Amino acid sequence: MIEMALGQARRWVEQYGSPLYLVFETPIRERFRRLRRAFDGLGIQAAIAYSVKTNSLAGVCRILAEENAWADIVSGFEFEIACTAGFSSSRLVFNGPYKTEAELRALLGHARVNLENREQIERADAIGREKGIRLPVGLRIHILAGRRAWSRFGFSLESGEAAEAIALTRRLPGLDLAGLHTHIGTNLPDPAVFEKAARTLCDLAARLKAEGCSMQYLDLGGGFAAPGTPPRDWAGVWSVPPLEEFAAAVSRPVAEAFQPGERPLLVIEPGRALVAEAGILLSTVHSRRRTGGRLQAVLDAGVNLLPRACPLRHAVLNLSRPDGPKSVVDLWGPLCMPEDCVASGVEMSEPQAGDLLAIGSAGAYTFSLSTQFSRLRPSVLLVPPEGPPRLLRRSETPEDVLRLEMRD
């Protein structure tokens, strides 16, 4: 479908300008439904909470809300986006190392709130005591299982910090320890590391449940890899298993640790795995030259619109001459900074000035992390399965930005 639609890309660029983000609706729905069917087939009650930060456009979030997904949010701003997109507070998971008191007051007792430092625990307890109730909360547990250890998040299980946080939460009168949460990394292609993390979390939850904790849910976070976003430093072939294998990996420990009628709700928080492949960034070649025998081209889109181009490799297709002679090309963005490299050493049909390029797997951590450094952000089009595309967000103007500034 995406390949067929790209045949109209030149017309869309003429209408909406270049560069231009495209979001394809069908792949998002299909990938979510595959995950849903996988858990249903395994007999596991699971909540699939879309990670809003991955692509925070309300129109993208609305697609997942229509599929009865939950939403994983990390701020009050994302709470507003989720509400606008149609998520109810009962289908929200609130994570993150920074939670204001106003955010805690708005979401405690409604969303699943996972706390990850002592101050958050104490503030949540104060709110519970003020209300005269025990507020259900989860704790984020730091588990060593992924490719890199994210030690800044959560309570370390290995050091004993998690045990101290659990003991504190259990003795505070305003809180009820209702869940555990972990998140081991991002863009991880090995289901085995997720199974390891799930098994560790399930063992801890089973012990706590035996001691009287309610353990209503276990949140395994996100981090499932996407097929089209290999890290630049990845050695060997980038091979990502089907979504069903990730679902099976996190489900097995739950099925083994708990009887069917006593299993906590399994929560996962995929982002990249749902939306990365659904995004395309269209960009036009501005100029080209040869330096040191290597062809280099300057585009009208750079790391301002593709912020993860430095750590990730994105496929690039020359839509203007798909069957042209191949060359190894370095693609640079329009920014006046040496780090503005979209792709290095990519083999593609040799670009000429004016050619239209399609940069693949641009649905995750692109618009959400995009900046106004030197250039304004472009339009975003939603491409439905049938009919014309719909403008999700118009291109920015100088007036949009300058309107926010205080003037004498």
XYZ file of C-alpha atoms in Angstrom:
408
model
C 0.000 0.000 0.000
C 2.752 2.448 0.943
C 4.624 1.800 -2.305
C 1.472 2.427 -4.356
C 0.648 5.635 -2.484
C 4.155 7.026 -2.972
C 3.328 7.274 -6.645
C 1.288 10.338 -5.670
C 4.053 11.848 -3.555
C 5.064 14.482 -6.093
C 1.480 15.766 -6.268
C 1.266 15.925 -2.455
C 4.536 17.850 -2.259
C 3.283 20.308 -4.867
C 0.180 20.895 -2.726
C 1.643 20.877 0.791
C 5.319 21.651 0.255
C 8.615 19.889 0.828
C 9.688 18.456 3.187
C 6.521 16.573 4.125
C 5.714 13.917 6.720
C 3.384 11.090 5.664
C 1.620 8.823 8.166
C -0.104 5.715 6.799
C -3.127 4.651 8.807
C -3.414 1.004 7.748
C -0.034 -0.265 9.077
C -0.762 1.216 12.514
C -4.111 -0.521 12.795
C -2.756 -3.787 11.403
C 0.198 -3.951 13.790
C -1.954 -3.141 16.808
C -4.498 -5.793 15.840
C -1.753 -8.371 15.422
C -0.582 -7.757 18.974
C -4.157 -7.865 20.263
C -4.838 -11.201 18.541
C -1.536 -12.606 19.808
C -2.386 -11.992 23.469
C -5.962 -13.173 23.019
C -4.698 -16.382 21.429
C -2.366 -16.960 24.373
C -5.200 -16.494 26.864
C -3.482 -13.506 28.497
C -5.445 -10.451 29.587
C -3.292 -7.614 28.298
C -3.569 -3.852 27.955
C -1.608 -2.499 24.981
C -0.736 1.068 25.979
C 0.568 3.119 23.065
C 3.608 5.201 24.006
C 2.416 8.725 23.202
C 5.916 10.208 23.205
C 6.818 8.045 20.188
C 4.563 10.056 17.905
C 2.509 12.551 19.860
C 0.326 13.847 17.042
C -3.267 13.723 18.270
C -4.366 12.297 14.919
C -1.977 9.366 15.299
C -3.040 8.788 18.903
C -6.692 8.891 17.827
C -6.126 5.884 15.542
C -4.938 3.840 18.530
C -7.756 5.123 20.737
C -10.243 3.915 18.112
C -8.616 0.484 18.347
C -9.309 0.460 22.134
C -5.646 0.804 22.988
C -4.506 2.333 26.254
C -2.026 5.222 26.322
C 1.335 5.470 28.075
C 2.000 9.107 29.024
C 4.888 10.813 30.812
C 3.601 14.359 31.358
C 0.573 16.543 31.826
C 1.021 17.737 28.245
C 0.739 14.165 26.986
C -2.307 13.752 29.241
C -3.970 16.588 27.312
C -3.012 14.977 24.004
C -4.410 11.617 25.136
C -7.684 13.231 26.257
C -7.970 15.077 22.947
C -7.395 11.809 21.084
C -10.192 10.056 22.979
C -8.462 8.047 25.720
C -10.318 7.886 29.027
C -8.287 8.293 32.231
C -9.000 4.650 33.110
C -7.008 3.638 30.003
C -3.909 5.669 30.860
C -0.567 4.652 32.333
C 1.427 7.528 33.837
C 5.201 7.008 33.879
C 8.310 9.142 34.036
C 10.923 10.460 36.478
C 9.260 13.881 36.798
C 5.660 14.148 37.988
C 4.311 17.432 39.319
C 1.907 17.498 42.241
C -0.826 18.783 39.915
C -0.259 15.831 37.571
C -0.332 13.367 40.458
C -3.539 14.879 41.800
C -5.187 14.670 38.380
C -4.244 11.050 37.694
C -3.869 9.176 40.995
C -6.912 6.989 41.530
C -7.792 7.075 37.835
C -4.801 6.133 35.670
C -2.227 3.481 36.534
C 0.501 5.634 38.080
C 3.984 4.133 38.330
C 6.257 5.910 40.823
C 10.015 5.820 40.451
C 11.653 7.825 43.201
C 11.158 8.372 46.925
C 9.809 11.893 46.487
C 7.045 10.648 44.194
C 6.117 7.990 46.754
C 5.916 10.545 49.567
C 3.900 13.036 47.499
C 1.449 10.348 46.391
C 1.055 9.193 50.005
C 0.305 12.744 51.139
C -2.436 13.013 48.517
C -3.902 9.663 49.612
C -3.900 10.648 53.294
C -5.467 14.001 52.436
C -8.291 12.177 50.619
C -8.592 9.589 53.375
C -8.067 6.666 50.977
C -5.352 4.247 49.952
C -4.402 5.148 46.396
C -3.301 2.257 44.158
C 0.180 2.839 42.719
C 2.867 0.904 40.923
C 6.642 1.063 41.346
C 9.133 1.145 38.501
C 11.780 -1.524 39.031
C 15.147 -1.244 37.315
C 16.129 -4.658 35.924
C 19.360 -5.478 34.085
C 18.136 -7.287 30.985
C 18.505 -5.125 27.860
C 21.455 -4.096 25.700
C 22.097 -0.987 27.817
C 21.338 -0.347 31.490
C 19.149 2.708 32.042
C 20.155 3.244 35.642
C 18.556 6.679 35.944
C 15.047 5.206 35.938
C 13.278 3.365 38.732
C 14.426 1.459 41.811
C 17.328 -0.918 41.322
C 16.463 -4.520 42.079
C 20.097 -5.635 42.227
C 21.228 -3.027 44.782
C 18.326 -3.544 47.189
C 16.858 -0.112 46.436
C 13.677 -1.737 45.094
C 13.173 -3.709 48.303
C 13.435 -0.488 50.323
C 10.925 1.307 48.054
C 8.503 -1.617 48.277
C 8.746 -1.698 52.070
C 8.202 2.082 52.271
C 5.163 1.990 49.980
C 3.587 -0.892 51.874
C 3.782 0.831 55.235
C 2.476 4.231 54.114
C -1.224 4.709 54.951
C -2.124 6.587 51.768
C -0.880 4.011 49.286
C -1.698 0.501 48.078
C 1.038 -1.282 46.128
C -1.049 -2.464 43.178
C 1.500 -2.994 40.416
C 5.088 -3.252 39.252
C 6.613 -1.665 36.187
C 9.859 -2.021 34.271
C 11.254 -0.822 30.961
C 14.527 -2.368 29.851
C 15.449 -0.372 26.755
C 14.469 0.663 23.271
C 14.548 -0.912 19.805
C 15.553 -4.311 21.209
C 15.222 -7.110 18.627
C 15.599 -10.105 20.963
C 12.379 -11.378 22.594
C 14.493 -13.358 25.078
C 15.527 -10.201 26.955
C 11.878 -9.280 27.424
C 11.126 -12.766 28.690
C 13.985 -12.462 31.181
C 12.659 -9.137 32.473
C 9.103 -10.487 32.642
C 10.233 -13.539 34.586
C 12.120 -11.395 37.103
C 9.151 -9.080 37.572
C 6.702 -12.000 37.866
C 8.818 -13.693 40.533
C 8.844 -10.484 42.564
C 5.108 -9.932 42.059
C 4.266 -13.511 43.080
C 6.175 -13.080 46.346
C 4.449 -9.782 47.077
C 1.037 -11.228 46.249
C 1.677 -14.077 48.689
C 2.468 -11.438 51.324
C -0.871 -9.703 50.802
C -0.234 -7.095 48.093
C -3.046 -6.815 45.573
C -0.789 -6.887 42.471
C -3.463 -5.792 40.052
C -1.103 -5.294 37.102
C 2.392 -5.966 35.795
C 3.745 -3.411 33.335
C 6.573 -4.662 31.095
C 7.062 -1.319 29.341
C 7.943 -1.086 25.669
C 11.083 -1.304 23.580
C 10.072 -3.855 20.921
C 12.230 -3.253 17.857
C 10.965 -2.151 14.449
C 12.170 -3.837 11.241
C 13.306 -0.665 9.485
C 15.344 1.088 12.174
C 18.660 -0.736 12.676
C 21.193 1.102 14.862
C 24.131 2.449 12.895
C 26.517 0.632 15.211
C 24.710 -2.702 14.826
C 27.097 -5.444 13.674
C 25.650 -8.037 11.309
C 22.152 -8.460 9.915
C 19.311 -6.546 11.574
C 16.624 -9.181 12.037
C 13.460 -8.370 13.985
C 11.109 -11.257 14.877
C 7.353 -10.944 14.312
C 5.297 -9.095 16.908
C 3.744 -12.404 17.946
C 7.105 -13.603 19.285
C 7.422 -10.564 21.542
C 3.885 -11.146 22.836
C 4.677 -14.789 23.573
C 7.926 -13.855 25.334
C 6.265 -11.556 27.876
C 3.239 -13.844 28.301
C 5.030 -17.076 29.205
C 6.299 -15.942 32.623
C 2.857 -14.565 33.537
C 1.157 -17.843 32.617
C 3.715 -19.838 34.605
C 3.758 -17.643 37.725
C 0.008 -17.190 38.227
C -3.089 -19.353 37.963
C -5.576 -18.252 35.254
C -8.032 -16.675 37.697
C -5.320 -14.901 39.680
C -3.194 -13.352 36.955
C -2.573 -9.610 37.138
C -3.343 -7.507 34.082
C -0.316 -7.515 31.772
C 0.471 -4.034 30.455
C 2.880 -3.371 27.599
C 3.809 0.022 26.167
C 4.847 -0.322 22.507
C 5.539 2.776 20.460
C 8.160 2.269 17.774
C 6.850 -1.221 16.960
C 3.418 0.223 16.152
C 4.188 3.427 14.249
C 7.772 3.465 12.933
C 7.017 1.670 9.670
C 3.896 3.776 9.115
C 5.864 6.995 8.612
C 7.640 8.376 5.540
C 9.524 11.661 5.316
C 9.549 13.199 1.843
C 12.498 15.446 1.109
C 13.811 17.233 -1.976
C 17.447 17.296 -3.102
C 18.739 20.872 -3.086
C 22.269 20.418 -4.428
C 25.049 17.869 -4.910
C 28.811 17.663 -5.218
C 31.646 15.154 -5.089
C 34.105 15.330 -2.213
C 36.994 12.900 -1.967
C 35.434 10.771 -4.666
C 32.157 10.458 -2.734
C 28.847 11.869 -3.931
C 27.208 14.187 -1.394
C 23.731 15.698 -1.578
C 22.060 18.410 0.481
C 18.358 17.919 1.271
C 15.673 20.250 2.584
C 15.180 17.945 5.609
C 17.800 17.051 8.184
C 18.119 16.019 11.803
C 15.689 18.796 12.655
C 12.984 16.493 11.233
C 14.749 13.144 11.552
C 16.421 13.477 14.966
C 17.256 9.783 15.279
C 19.180 9.730 11.977
C 22.477 9.775 13.894
C 21.980 6.544 15.893
C 19.712 4.795 13.352
C 19.863 3.825 9.678
C 16.840 4.749 7.584
C 16.186 3.336 4.127
C 16.110 5.984 1.382
C 14.390 5.702 -2.014
C 14.809 8.115 -4.916
C 11.212 8.478 -6.131
C 12.235 10.626 -9.107
C 14.530 8.006 -10.650
C 13.968 4.661 -8.856
C 15.689 2.683 -11.628
C 18.640 5.016 -12.108
C 22.285 3.972 -11.734
C 23.284 3.268 -8.142
C 25.865 5.221 -6.183
C 27.069 5.353 -2.603
C 25.861 8.701 -1.301
C 26.094 10.833 1.827
C 22.887 12.744 2.485
C 23.133 15.991 4.447
C 20.383 18.207 5.799
C 19.961 21.992 5.449
C 21.219 22.954 8.901
C 24.443 24.854 9.425
C 25.990 22.234 11.693
C 28.325 19.297 10.975
C 26.086 16.772 12.755
C 23.245 17.259 10.261
C 23.718 13.926 8.486
C 20.594 12.085 7.331
C 22.417 9.050 5.942
C 26.044 8.126 5.401
C 27.226 5.706 2.738
C 23.741 4.757 1.579
C 23.512 2.933 -1.758
C 20.731 4.423 -3.848
C 19.793 5.701 -7.297
C 22.099 8.642 -7.831
C 20.243 11.819 -6.806
C 20.073 14.983 -8.867
C 19.007 18.449 -7.743
C 15.202 18.540 -7.579
C 14.781 14.789 -7.016
C 12.203 13.724 -4.454
C 13.409 11.218 -1.857
C 11.376 9.037 0.507
C 13.014 8.322 3.867
C 11.503 5.220 5.435
C 10.590 4.156 8.965
C 10.032 7.784 9.922
C 6.944 7.335 12.100
C 8.684 7.030 15.472
C 10.609 9.713 17.384
C 10.617 12.044 14.376
C 7.842 14.609 14.690
C 7.824 14.282 18.508
C 11.527 15.149 18.686
C 11.590 17.565 15.745
C 12.865 21.083 16.336
C 12.593 24.604 14.947
C 16.344 24.965 14.783
C 16.865 27.187 11.704
C 13.824 25.705 9.939
C 10.114 25.479 10.689
C 8.308 22.151 10.911
C 6.426 21.011 7.802
C 2.945 19.631 7.248
C 1.913 16.115 8.238
C -0.477 14.125 6.030
C -2.476 11.092 7.139
C -2.918 8.595 4.301
C -6.074 6.493 4.850
C -6.698 3.085 3.260
C -9.072 4.741 0.794
C -9.685 8.259 -0.389
C -7.519 11.369 -0.330
C -5.002 12.125 2.413
C -6.016 14.310 5.334
C -3.935 17.115 6.779
C -3.056 16.171 10.376
C -0.988 19.262 11.035
C -0.326 22.227 8.778
C 3.174 23.548 8.244
C 4.348 26.136 10.738
C 4.750 29.796 9.859
C 7.053 32.421 11.384
C 3.944 34.034 12.868
C 3.138 30.824 14.774
C 6.468 31.003 16.581
C 6.858 34.742 16.958
C 3.344 35.031 18.409
C 4.645 33.339 21.557
C 7.402 35.856 22.142
C 6.995 38.853 24.442
C 7.397 42.126 22.582
C 7.900 45.670 23.840
